[in-house]
Amino acid sequence: MCGIAGIFGQKDKQKANDYVRTMNSCIAHRGPDAEGIWSDADCTLGHRRLSIIDTSEAGNQPFFSADKRISLIFNGEIYNYIELKKELASGYNFRTASDTEVIIAAYLKWGKSFINHFIGMFALALKDATTGELIIVRDRLGIKPIYWSKTSEGYLFASEIRAILATGLVDKKISASSLADYLRYQTVHSPNTIIEDIKMLEAGHMMIFNGHECRIEKYWSTFDNVNHSAAFDNKEQAKKKVLDLLMSSIEVRMRADVPFGAFLSGGIDSSVVVGLMSRISAHPVKSFSITFHEKEFDESPYSEVIARKFRTDHTPIRLSANHFLEMMPQSLMAMDHPSGDGPNTYVVSKVTREAGVKMALSGLGGDEVFAGYDVFRRMKDIENKAWLNWIPATLRHLAGQALKKAKPSISTEKIAQGIGSSHVDFSHFYPIVRQVLLDDQVYRLLKSKGDQPNFVFDLAKKIQALPLETLSKVSIAEMQTYMQNVLLRDTDQMSMAHALEVRVPFLDHRLVEYVLGLGDDIKFPHTPKELLTSAVGDLLPHEVIHRPKMGFTFPWAIWMRNELRSFCYDNLLALEKVESINHTEVMLIWNRFLSGDHLITWSRIWPMVVLGHWVKQHDIH
C-alpha cells in the first residue's frame, strides 16, 4: 500500500519534478518506507512506499521492466500475484518477489486487458515508452482512490486531493453541484469531488493519455458483470459457493511479508473474517478490538466470545469516550476529502498500527453484499406497495402532508416526500431514504435557487431498469454510493494517515458478481445476513448472529451541545468563506439543534462542521 502521484504533458523536467516532489511530500504518510521519482520527455511519476510484499529495496518504485520500456507506480495489492507469476514465468524473467513486477509482466503479455486478470485493490499508472501512452487504472470496486485534474501545466494525478492542491495549479473553488451533493448525502459521488476542477477516476475505469489527448474507458462495473448463472443455483448450492469464494478471498488476502491481523468488533462480518482466517492460518490470528469503559458503547463481550472461540492472539484496546473525543481534531486533520463519517476509522487504525501491525483485514462490504442494512428491507417493502401508484399523486401528496403533521419526525418527512413522488418505486424512494438533508433544506442552505442534479436519483433510475431482483439493485446502489464514496474513501484516508493497509475480503469481485446474481428468495435476511451466516455453518455462535447492531454509538448530540460546542460553532463560522452557502440558514439549523429540535439531529449538523473544518484547513473559497 502506497501513495502515487504524477504529471503528464509537462515537458520541462525541472518543473515536472518540482510538482511531483511537492505532491509526494503531501502523501508521505501513505508510504514512509521509500520514495522515488522518475521522468521522461512528457511524464513524471512519483511514489511513496509502504512495503507489505517483498519488503526489500528491489520492490521500490517507480518500477521498470528490464528493458526500461515500462515504468510503473502502483498503490495497492495484487492478491493472486503468485498464481499469475507461475502463468507468466515462461515469457518473463522475474527479478523480484513483488506483486508490482507481476503487473508489468501481465501488461507485456496481455496489453490493456491485463487488468482483467487481477484479483486485488489498486490504483496504478503505467507509462509505455513504445506507444508513448500513460495508462492510469483504478480497481473494480473503488477500494483505492486516484484523483486527477487538467491544468495549464499538464494533467496532474495523485492518491489524495491535498497533493494536487499543494501544486498551486488548481483553483481552490468548491463546485456548486458537488456542494448540493454533499449536503444531501454527506459526501460527493465520483467522478466529482468537492473541488470543481478535480475529478476522481471512477471504480472499474482506466484513463489513457496519448500526446495531449485523454480518454476514459470502463473495463468493469456492477451493472455489466453480474454472474447471471447464479440465478439457477438453489440455496444449498449458493451457500457452498459463497463459502468457497469467501475462503479463497480471505486466503489470498492473508499474503504478506509483514505482521498483520484483523479488526474484530464482534459483529457478524468481522467475526466471519476472523473465523475463516483461523481455519486457514497455522498460527493464531492477531485480532484487535476497540473496547470502552462505558458499557453502552462497549462491544467487548461479543469480540471476546469470538477471540476465545478461535483462540486468537487478541488485543483489546481500551479507550474512554473522552479519549476518543480528544482525537477528534486529529482525525479531521487527516481527512483528505470532507465526509460525514471517518473519525471511528481513524481511531481504530491508529491504535492497531501502534500495536505493531502493518496490515489488517476488515469486514467492510459485508452489509452491502449480504443485505445487512435496514434499507434492503425498506426497498423490498416499497416493492410490495406498488399498488400505491393506482392512487393519484395529488392524493398521495396530501396523505404525506397529513402524516407529517400527525407524526412529525425525520422518518415521516422522508415517507411523505416518497409517497408524494410521481411514482412509488425503488428509483424514487431509495435516493430519499439515503438523504441526510432533504431537498427543501438543501435549497435553503444554498444561495443559488436553481435545481442541482441529484446523482443518486440519476443512478437509481439506471439501476431500476436492470434485469435484477430488488435486493441486488439495492446492493449495487449501496456499493456505488455510500460504500464507495463514504466508507471506502474514509477507510483509505484514515488508515493511510497511520500507514496501515486495510484489506476487505467481502469486496472480492468474484464474490460480488456471484451474490448479485442470486435471487431475493435466497438472499432475503429473515435473520441478520442469513445467507452469509448459513453459508459458514456453525462458525459463529448464536449470540453473535442475533446481537443488537451497535457500532460506535457515541453520544454525539451531547458532545456537540457541550464538549464540542465551540469546536462545532467555529467550524460552522468557517462556512462564511463559501459564497454559495446561505450562512444565516446554517446558523438557524445550528440553533434549532441546540434548542433540542428533534427534526435536526446531530448527523444533519456534523457534515457541515466537517466541511467548515476542511474549508478552513485547506483555505478553500
XYZ file of C-alpha atoms in Angstrom:
621
model
C 0.000 0.000 0.000
C 1.425 3.310 -1.022
C 0.819 6.748 -2.440
C 1.255 7.678 -6.091
C 1.472 10.994 -7.924
C 2.427 12.252 -11.351
C 2.080 14.738 -14.167
C 1.630 14.125 -17.888
C 2.194 16.683 -20.653
C 4.772 18.857 -18.871
C 7.936 18.806 -20.998
C 10.034 20.948 -18.641
C 11.578 18.207 -16.492
C 12.602 20.554 -13.701
C 9.066 21.921 -13.378
C 7.569 18.441 -13.595
C 9.922 17.097 -10.919
C 9.132 20.030 -8.639
C 5.377 19.442 -8.940
C 5.697 15.707 -8.289
C 8.107 16.234 -5.404
C 5.545 18.596 -3.856
C 2.784 16.026 -4.282
C 4.985 13.254 -2.898
C 5.689 15.248 0.244
C 1.957 15.698 0.829
C 1.349 11.940 0.783
C 4.474 10.894 2.706
C 2.263 9.462 5.468
C 0.941 6.893 2.993
C 4.413 5.461 2.332
C 7.097 6.038 4.965
C 9.382 3.215 3.762
C 10.760 4.653 0.494
C 10.346 7.440 -2.078
C 11.032 7.567 -5.805
C 10.645 9.970 -8.761
C 11.219 9.262 -12.465
C 10.811 11.360 -15.620
C 10.834 11.007 -19.376
C 10.070 13.568 -22.104
C 6.426 14.192 -21.157
C 5.699 12.225 -17.990
C 6.924 12.306 -14.378
C 5.924 9.650 -11.857
C 6.282 9.814 -8.074
C 5.834 7.158 -5.407
C 5.769 6.770 -1.619
C 6.117 3.160 -0.484
C 4.560 1.188 2.371
C 6.186 -2.217 1.901
C 3.915 -5.219 2.513
C 5.012 -7.792 -0.086
C 8.755 -8.167 -0.833
C 9.978 -5.543 1.616
C 13.444 -5.418 0.026
C 14.703 -2.393 -1.926
C 14.134 -4.414 -5.107
C 10.420 -3.645 -4.738
C 10.859 0.137 -4.608
C 9.051 2.260 -7.180
C 8.829 3.619 -9.805
C 9.451 0.086 -11.059
C 10.823 -0.649 -14.531
C 10.852 -3.547 -16.960
C 14.316 -4.947 -17.677
C 14.492 -3.091 -20.993
C 13.147 0.152 -19.417
C 10.183 0.116 -21.816
C 7.635 0.084 -18.965
C 7.668 2.421 -15.959
C 5.131 1.758 -13.194
C 3.844 3.264 -9.963
C 1.309 1.273 -8.003
C -0.798 1.685 -4.865
C -2.491 -1.459 -3.617
C -2.070 -5.213 -3.787
C -2.480 -7.872 -6.467
C -3.543 -10.796 -4.292
C -3.257 -13.502 -6.953
C 0.290 -12.481 -7.913
C 1.688 -15.930 -7.054
C -0.655 -17.689 -9.492
C -0.068 -15.042 -12.160
C 3.680 -15.274 -11.715
C 3.572 -19.021 -12.459
C 1.407 -18.376 -15.510
C 3.721 -15.654 -16.826
C 7.070 -17.221 -15.934
C 7.644 -18.839 -19.344
C 7.652 -15.481 -21.111
C 9.155 -13.161 -18.470
C 12.301 -13.322 -16.345
C 11.243 -12.227 -12.858
C 13.881 -10.392 -10.794
C 11.883 -9.779 -7.586
C 9.259 -11.447 -5.398
C 6.948 -8.420 -5.601
C 3.405 -8.224 -6.947
C 4.457 -4.971 -8.668
C 6.620 -6.808 -11.183
C 3.721 -9.137 -11.992
C 1.766 -6.103 -13.245
C 4.487 -5.307 -15.772
C 4.728 -8.931 -16.926
C 0.933 -9.093 -17.308
C 0.869 -5.880 -19.364
C 3.639 -7.122 -21.672
C 1.666 -10.326 -22.302
C -1.936 -9.100 -22.442
C -1.762 -5.364 -23.159
C -4.586 -3.227 -21.728
C -6.658 -6.339 -20.923
C -4.036 -7.172 -18.258
C -6.318 -5.613 -15.686
C -8.950 -8.338 -16.140
C -6.526 -10.947 -14.764
C -6.047 -9.261 -11.375
C -7.710 -10.018 -8.051
C -6.905 -7.045 -5.887
C -7.248 -3.422 -4.889
C -5.203 -0.925 -6.827
C -4.609 2.454 -8.363
C -1.712 2.373 -10.792
C -0.038 4.431 -13.514
C 1.952 2.717 -16.263
C 3.998 4.513 -18.936
C 4.794 2.574 -22.116
C 7.810 4.068 -23.920
C 6.963 2.186 -27.129
C 3.423 3.530 -27.548
C 4.020 6.772 -25.635
C 0.844 6.111 -23.633
C 0.301 6.660 -19.940
C -2.383 4.341 -18.539
C -3.999 5.018 -15.154
C -6.263 2.315 -13.708
C -8.497 2.049 -10.627
C -9.712 -1.248 -9.163
C -13.172 -2.663 -9.839
C -14.889 -1.773 -6.544
C -13.137 1.548 -5.891
C -11.149 0.442 -2.849
C -8.123 2.583 -3.700
C -8.563 6.193 -4.897
C -6.973 8.178 -7.689
C -7.728 11.867 -8.351
C -6.816 13.931 -11.412
C -7.008 17.433 -12.825
C -6.359 19.040 -16.194
C -4.252 22.171 -15.644
C -2.355 24.687 -17.760
C 0.849 22.778 -16.952
C -0.441 19.302 -17.813
C -2.572 16.535 -16.284
C -1.956 16.010 -12.561
C -2.905 12.842 -10.713
C -2.427 11.628 -7.135
C -3.751 9.351 -4.402
C -5.082 12.352 -2.483
C -6.718 15.665 -3.334
C -4.443 17.606 -0.989
C -1.431 16.603 -3.096
C -2.953 18.143 -6.235
C -3.991 21.280 -4.358
C -0.442 21.677 -2.997
C 0.932 22.287 -6.512
C -0.937 25.588 -6.713
C -2.107 24.710 -10.231
C -5.770 24.153 -9.318
C -8.181 26.848 -8.197
C -9.497 26.009 -4.722
C -13.089 26.542 -5.745
C -15.997 24.469 -4.451
C -18.319 23.060 -7.101
C -21.945 24.183 -6.708
C -23.379 20.819 -7.793
C -20.918 18.953 -5.554
C -21.888 21.127 -2.613
C -25.545 20.166 -3.110
C -24.499 16.513 -3.368
C -22.530 16.804 -0.113
C -25.393 18.442 1.790
C -27.757 15.732 0.587
C -25.548 12.690 1.155
C -22.614 13.748 3.401
C -20.215 13.070 0.528
C -19.576 13.830 -3.145
C -20.041 10.973 -5.586
C -17.359 10.123 -8.122
C -16.323 11.197 -10.687
C -16.873 14.559 -8.997
C -15.163 15.897 -5.888
C -15.921 18.894 -3.712
C -13.352 20.891 -5.768
C -14.685 21.993 -9.148
C -11.549 21.206 -11.186
C -10.500 17.940 -9.508
C -12.088 14.650 -10.556
C -11.935 11.118 -9.217
C -11.364 8.251 -11.629
C -14.403 6.024 -11.236
C -14.128 2.441 -9.993
C -13.538 -0.068 -12.796
C -12.213 2.593 -15.203
C -8.918 3.464 -16.851
C -7.559 6.724 -18.267
C -5.337 6.630 -21.326
C -3.129 9.604 -22.222
C -1.570 9.812 -25.664
C 0.091 13.052 -26.638
C -2.144 15.779 -25.208
C -5.350 13.744 -25.523
C -7.075 11.844 -22.757
C -9.850 9.260 -22.872
C -11.574 7.287 -20.116
C -12.740 3.700 -20.637
C -14.793 1.362 -18.442
C -13.478 -2.183 -18.041
C -15.774 -3.477 -15.228
C -18.961 -2.477 -13.391
C -21.604 -3.950 -11.107
C -24.093 -3.181 -13.907
C -22.329 -5.298 -16.514
C -20.600 -8.037 -14.555
C -23.360 -9.781 -12.635
C -22.995 -13.572 -12.671
C -26.473 -14.325 -14.016
C -25.861 -18.081 -13.942
C -26.083 -17.833 -10.130
C -29.866 -17.439 -10.505
C -30.080 -21.149 -11.346
C -28.479 -22.247 -8.051
C -30.635 -23.424 -5.165
C -29.936 -22.305 -1.600
C -27.622 -25.199 -0.744
C -25.565 -24.609 -3.884
C -25.467 -20.877 -3.127
C -24.259 -21.460 0.432
C -21.443 -23.731 -0.759
C -20.380 -21.331 -3.491
C -20.404 -18.346 -1.099
C -18.239 -20.231 1.392
C -15.786 -21.335 -1.315
C -15.489 -17.799 -2.684
C -15.048 -16.303 0.790
C -12.372 -18.825 1.728
C -10.498 -18.071 -1.495
C -10.858 -14.327 -0.961
C -9.521 -14.436 2.589
C -6.726 -16.868 1.763
C -5.188 -14.634 -0.910
C -5.621 -11.554 1.286
C -3.544 -13.159 4.035
C -0.442 -12.993 1.834
C 2.032 -10.533 3.331
C 5.651 -10.272 4.440
C 4.868 -8.107 7.479
C 2.881 -8.586 10.720
C -0.859 -8.464 10.075
C -4.141 -9.084 11.824
C -7.843 -8.342 11.679
C -10.292 -5.822 13.061
C -12.719 -7.632 15.368
C -15.776 -5.717 16.510
C -17.726 -8.823 17.423
C -20.288 -8.183 14.674
C -21.164 -10.775 12.044
C -18.864 -9.516 9.285
C -15.644 -9.142 11.272
C -16.355 -12.390 13.145
C -16.733 -14.318 9.870
C -13.439 -12.874 8.608
C -11.577 -13.808 11.813
C -13.202 -17.256 11.936
C -12.238 -18.123 8.362
C -8.745 -16.685 8.842
C -8.356 -19.060 11.785
C -9.303 -22.012 9.595
C -6.643 -21.057 7.069
C -3.782 -19.983 9.347
C -1.396 -22.398 11.026
C -0.811 -19.773 13.741
C -3.190 -17.833 15.983
C -4.714 -14.862 14.179
C -3.867 -11.469 15.649
C -7.172 -9.725 16.342
C -7.759 -6.170 17.509
C -10.805 -4.707 19.180
C -11.575 -1.265 20.455
C -13.273 -1.525 23.823
C -14.702 1.203 26.032
C -15.130 1.848 29.717
C -18.724 2.919 29.053
C -20.881 -0.220 28.767
C -23.384 1.402 26.386
C -20.634 1.721 23.729
C -18.678 -1.422 24.521
C -18.771 -4.421 22.175
C -16.093 -6.402 24.008
C -18.448 -9.132 25.285
C -19.002 -10.175 21.646
C -15.428 -9.726 20.422
C -14.161 -11.741 23.399
C -16.548 -14.585 22.556
C -15.068 -14.761 19.044
C -11.479 -14.366 20.282
C -11.951 -17.289 22.710
C -13.733 -19.461 20.154
C -10.958 -19.106 17.581
C -8.100 -18.771 20.095
C -6.826 -15.603 18.502
C -3.891 -13.575 19.753
C -6.321 -10.917 20.888
C -5.520 -7.324 21.765
C -8.414 -5.405 23.294
C -7.525 -1.724 23.153
C -9.315 0.105 25.928
C -10.430 3.656 25.286
C -12.686 6.043 27.101
C -15.234 8.173 25.303
C -13.170 11.198 26.347
C -10.052 9.678 24.777
C -11.994 9.256 21.543
C -13.167 12.831 21.860
C -9.603 14.083 22.302
C -8.605 12.506 18.982
C -11.403 14.215 17.059
C -9.361 17.217 15.817
C -6.542 14.884 14.685
C -8.976 12.737 12.724
C -10.379 15.751 10.877
C -6.865 16.964 10.058
C -6.270 13.583 8.393
C -9.364 13.921 6.210
C -8.398 14.421 2.565
C -11.964 14.924 1.304
C -14.808 16.088 3.571
C -17.143 13.337 4.780
C -19.854 12.958 7.391
C -18.077 9.845 8.684
C -14.488 8.835 9.371
C -13.324 9.548 12.955
C -14.183 5.987 14.021
C -11.875 4.503 11.367
C -9.131 6.940 12.342
C -9.152 5.726 15.944
C -9.236 2.017 15.055
C -6.397 2.428 12.549
C -4.270 4.467 14.944
C -4.350 2.001 17.808
C -3.933 -1.007 15.502
C -0.826 0.472 13.868
C 0.592 1.385 17.271
C 0.223 -2.282 18.234
C 2.842 -3.142 15.598
C 0.555 -4.283 12.780
C 1.120 -3.013 9.245
C -1.881 -4.676 7.548
C -5.340 -5.673 8.779
C -8.385 -7.407 7.309
C -11.767 -5.748 7.752
C -15.402 -6.807 7.460
C -16.276 -3.728 5.367
C -18.595 -4.625 2.494
C -20.464 -7.428 4.240
C -23.585 -5.303 4.736
C -23.661 -4.204 1.098
C -23.143 -7.700 -0.341
C -25.374 -9.645 2.077
C -28.275 -7.206 2.657
C -27.252 -6.122 6.130
C -28.786 -2.639 6.257
C -32.393 -1.702 7.020
C -32.624 -0.075 3.573
C -32.761 -3.555 1.985
C -35.950 -4.411 3.869
C -37.405 -0.969 3.213
C -36.926 -1.231 -0.534
C -38.448 -4.713 -0.525
C -41.408 -3.235 1.348
C -41.734 -0.471 -1.271
C -41.787 -3.141 -3.969
C -44.756 -4.725 -2.192
C -46.595 -1.383 -2.088
C -46.699 -0.845 -5.852
C -50.499 -0.600 -5.507
C -49.981 2.968 -4.221
C -49.312 4.007 -7.813
C -53.018 3.497 -8.554
C -53.714 6.449 -6.259
C -53.311 9.878 -7.924
C -50.087 11.631 -6.949
C -52.047 14.633 -5.644
C -53.882 12.473 -3.122
C -50.677 10.703 -2.120
C -49.044 14.094 -1.570
C -51.913 15.208 0.675
C -51.685 11.941 2.628
C -47.973 12.520 3.110
C -48.525 16.037 4.427
C -51.151 14.748 6.848
C -48.717 12.089 8.070
C -46.036 14.732 8.682
C -48.429 16.771 10.812
C -49.717 13.776 12.727
C -46.292 12.256 13.462
C -43.565 14.847 12.852
C -40.216 13.111 12.502
C -37.370 12.751 10.024
C -38.700 9.348 9.032
C -42.203 10.616 8.258
C -40.773 13.569 6.300
C -38.968 11.097 4.048
C -42.050 8.886 3.712
C -44.160 11.912 2.843
C -41.741 13.008 0.131
C -41.530 9.451 -1.198
C -45.236 8.736 -1.467
C -45.791 12.173 -2.975
C -43.363 11.401 -5.826
C -44.563 10.818 -9.367
C -44.019 7.074 -8.814
C -43.721 4.950 -5.705
C -40.821 2.692 -6.638
C -37.150 1.998 -5.985
C -35.842 4.811 -8.183
C -37.861 7.462 -6.321
C -37.688 6.111 -2.759
C -34.049 4.973 -2.489
C -32.495 8.443 -3.049
C -34.792 9.912 -0.379
C -34.146 7.176 2.192
C -30.396 7.762 1.911
C -30.537 11.588 2.105
C -29.156 13.350 5.173
C -30.849 16.669 4.370
C -33.952 16.716 2.177
C -34.106 18.981 -0.843
C -36.103 21.790 0.776
C -33.417 22.071 3.483
C -30.605 21.858 0.914
C -32.024 24.680 -1.200
C -32.488 26.904 1.836
C -28.786 26.376 2.573
C -27.737 27.262 -0.971
C -27.894 30.833 -2.273
C -28.421 29.559 -5.810
C -32.114 28.781 -6.283
C -31.691 26.646 -9.399
C -32.163 22.899 -9.055
C -28.935 20.949 -8.695
C -28.750 17.434 -10.184
C -29.214 14.556 -7.764
C -26.544 11.956 -8.539
C -28.234 9.214 -6.526
C -31.597 9.745 -8.214
C -29.985 9.518 -11.665
C -28.144 6.358 -10.600
C -31.288 4.808 -9.110
C -33.178 5.313 -12.382
C -30.481 3.352 -14.218
C -30.492 0.606 -11.590
C -34.300 0.397 -11.715
C -34.031 -0.703 -15.369
C -31.631 -3.575 -14.648
C -32.954 -7.150 -15.064
C -32.247 -7.892 -11.388
C -34.299 -8.513 -8.285
C -34.734 -5.839 -5.618
C -32.022 -6.820 -3.144
C -29.367 -6.894 -5.879
C -30.492 -3.453 -7.057
C -30.080 -2.123 -3.516
C -26.638 -3.761 -3.264
C -25.493 -2.016 -6.442
C -26.901 1.297 -5.223
C -25.180 0.936 -1.838
C -21.863 -0.037 -3.424
C -21.837 2.894 -5.833
C -22.945 5.485 -3.291
C -22.385 5.098 0.451
C -19.818 2.284 0.285
C -17.509 3.710 -2.385
C -17.859 7.384 -1.595
C -18.026 7.299 2.201
C -16.862 4.005 3.714
C -14.046 3.098 1.320
C -12.784 6.654 0.908
C -12.804 7.183 4.680
C -11.106 3.840 5.277
C -8.363 4.718 2.811
C -7.652 8.200 4.080
C -7.955 7.365 7.783
C -5.938 4.111 7.689
C -3.236 5.569 5.452
C -2.894 8.501 7.840
C -1.196 5.901 10.051
C 0.473 3.896 7.229
C -1.866 0.964 7.865
C -3.099 -1.155 4.967
C -6.698 -2.401 5.239
C -7.902 -5.323 3.099
C -11.585 -6.034 2.506
C -12.309 -9.693 1.579
C -16.065 -9.182 1.162
C -15.258 -6.997 -1.868
C -13.522 -9.676 -3.893
C -15.101 -9.089 -7.320
C -15.721 -12.832 -7.817
C -17.858 -12.959 -4.678
C -19.680 -9.725 -5.539
C -20.501 -10.895 -9.078
C -21.889 -14.187 -7.781
C -24.052 -12.815 -4.943
C -25.504 -10.089 -7.197
C -26.777 -12.873 -9.462
C -28.697 -14.650 -6.696
C -32.443 -14.205 -6.280
C -34.178 -12.453 -3.379
C -35.641 -15.757 -2.166
C -32.105 -16.900 -1.316
C -30.733 -13.583 -0.040
C -33.610 -12.093 1.946
C -32.379 -11.569 5.534
C -35.124 -13.253 7.569
C -32.392 -13.338 10.205
C -29.384 -10.985 10.101
C -27.410 -11.621 6.878
C -28.949 -15.076 6.701
C -27.179 -16.217 3.518
C -23.760 -15.352 4.938
C -24.325 -16.880 8.368
C -25.842 -20.062 6.931
C -23.017 -20.359 4.386
C -20.404 -20.503 7.147
C -22.429 -23.111 9.058
C -21.740 -23.261 12.788
C -18.765 -20.905 12.540
C -20.476 -18.181 14.590
C -22.220 -18.584 17.952
C -25.907 -17.698 18.234
C -25.310 -14.683 20.489
C -23.106 -13.009 17.864
C -25.528 -13.585 14.971
C -28.511 -12.245 16.895
C -26.769 -9.495 18.849
C -28.017 -5.900 18.534
C -26.239 -3.883 15.841
C -24.120 -1.297 17.674
C -21.069 0.157 16.003
C -19.697 3.352 17.506
C -22.906 4.616 19.085
C -21.327 7.550 20.887
C -23.335 10.421 22.418
C -22.634 12.792 19.547
C -25.606 15.021 20.285
C -24.485 15.504 23.898
C -20.895 16.204 22.886
C -21.902 18.698 20.197
C -24.024 20.615 22.689
C -21.285 20.552 25.339
C -17.615 19.489 24.895
C -17.640 20.017 21.103
C -19.928 23.049 21.089
C -17.275 25.718 20.473
C -15.451 23.410 18.034
C -18.652 22.970 16.003
C -19.536 26.673 16.131
C -16.077 27.799 14.976
C -16.138 25.420 12.006
C -19.681 26.391 11.040
C -18.490 30.025 11.016
C -15.783 28.999 8.528
C -18.528 28.266 6.001
C -18.901 32.035 5.552
C -15.927 31.710 3.157
C -18.087 29.614 0.827
C -20.001 32.149 -1.239
C -22.745 29.763 -2.349
C -23.794 28.855 1.219
C -26.505 30.830 2.992
C -24.761 31.225 6.323
C -27.853 32.618 8.025
C -29.610 29.324 7.339
C -26.606 27.395 8.700
C -26.910 29.278 11.987
C -30.678 28.755 12.094
C -30.198 24.991 11.782
C -27.440 25.074 14.419
C -29.651 26.966 16.863
C -32.542 24.571 16.236
C -30.194 21.711 17.075
C -29.013 23.423 20.261
C -32.611 24.002 21.327
C -33.351 20.267 21.055
C -35.449 20.296 17.861
C -35.910 16.567 17.144
C -36.046 17.241 13.395
C -32.422 18.452 13.483
C -30.310 15.533 14.672
C -26.561 15.668 15.181
C -25.981 13.778 11.921
C -27.533 16.676 9.980
C -25.132 19.173 11.536
C -21.908 17.191 11.698
C -21.213 17.052 7.913
C -21.379 20.859 7.827
C -18.976 21.067 10.772
C -16.569 18.785 8.897
C -16.932 20.837 5.711
C -16.180 24.037 7.614
C -13.084 22.472 9.154
C -11.910 21.235 5.746
C -12.520 24.628 4.111
C -10.516 26.342 6.844
C -7.699 23.776 6.790
C -7.196 23.956 3.013
C -8.018 27.667 2.550
C -10.895 26.877 0.181
C -13.211 29.509 -1.294
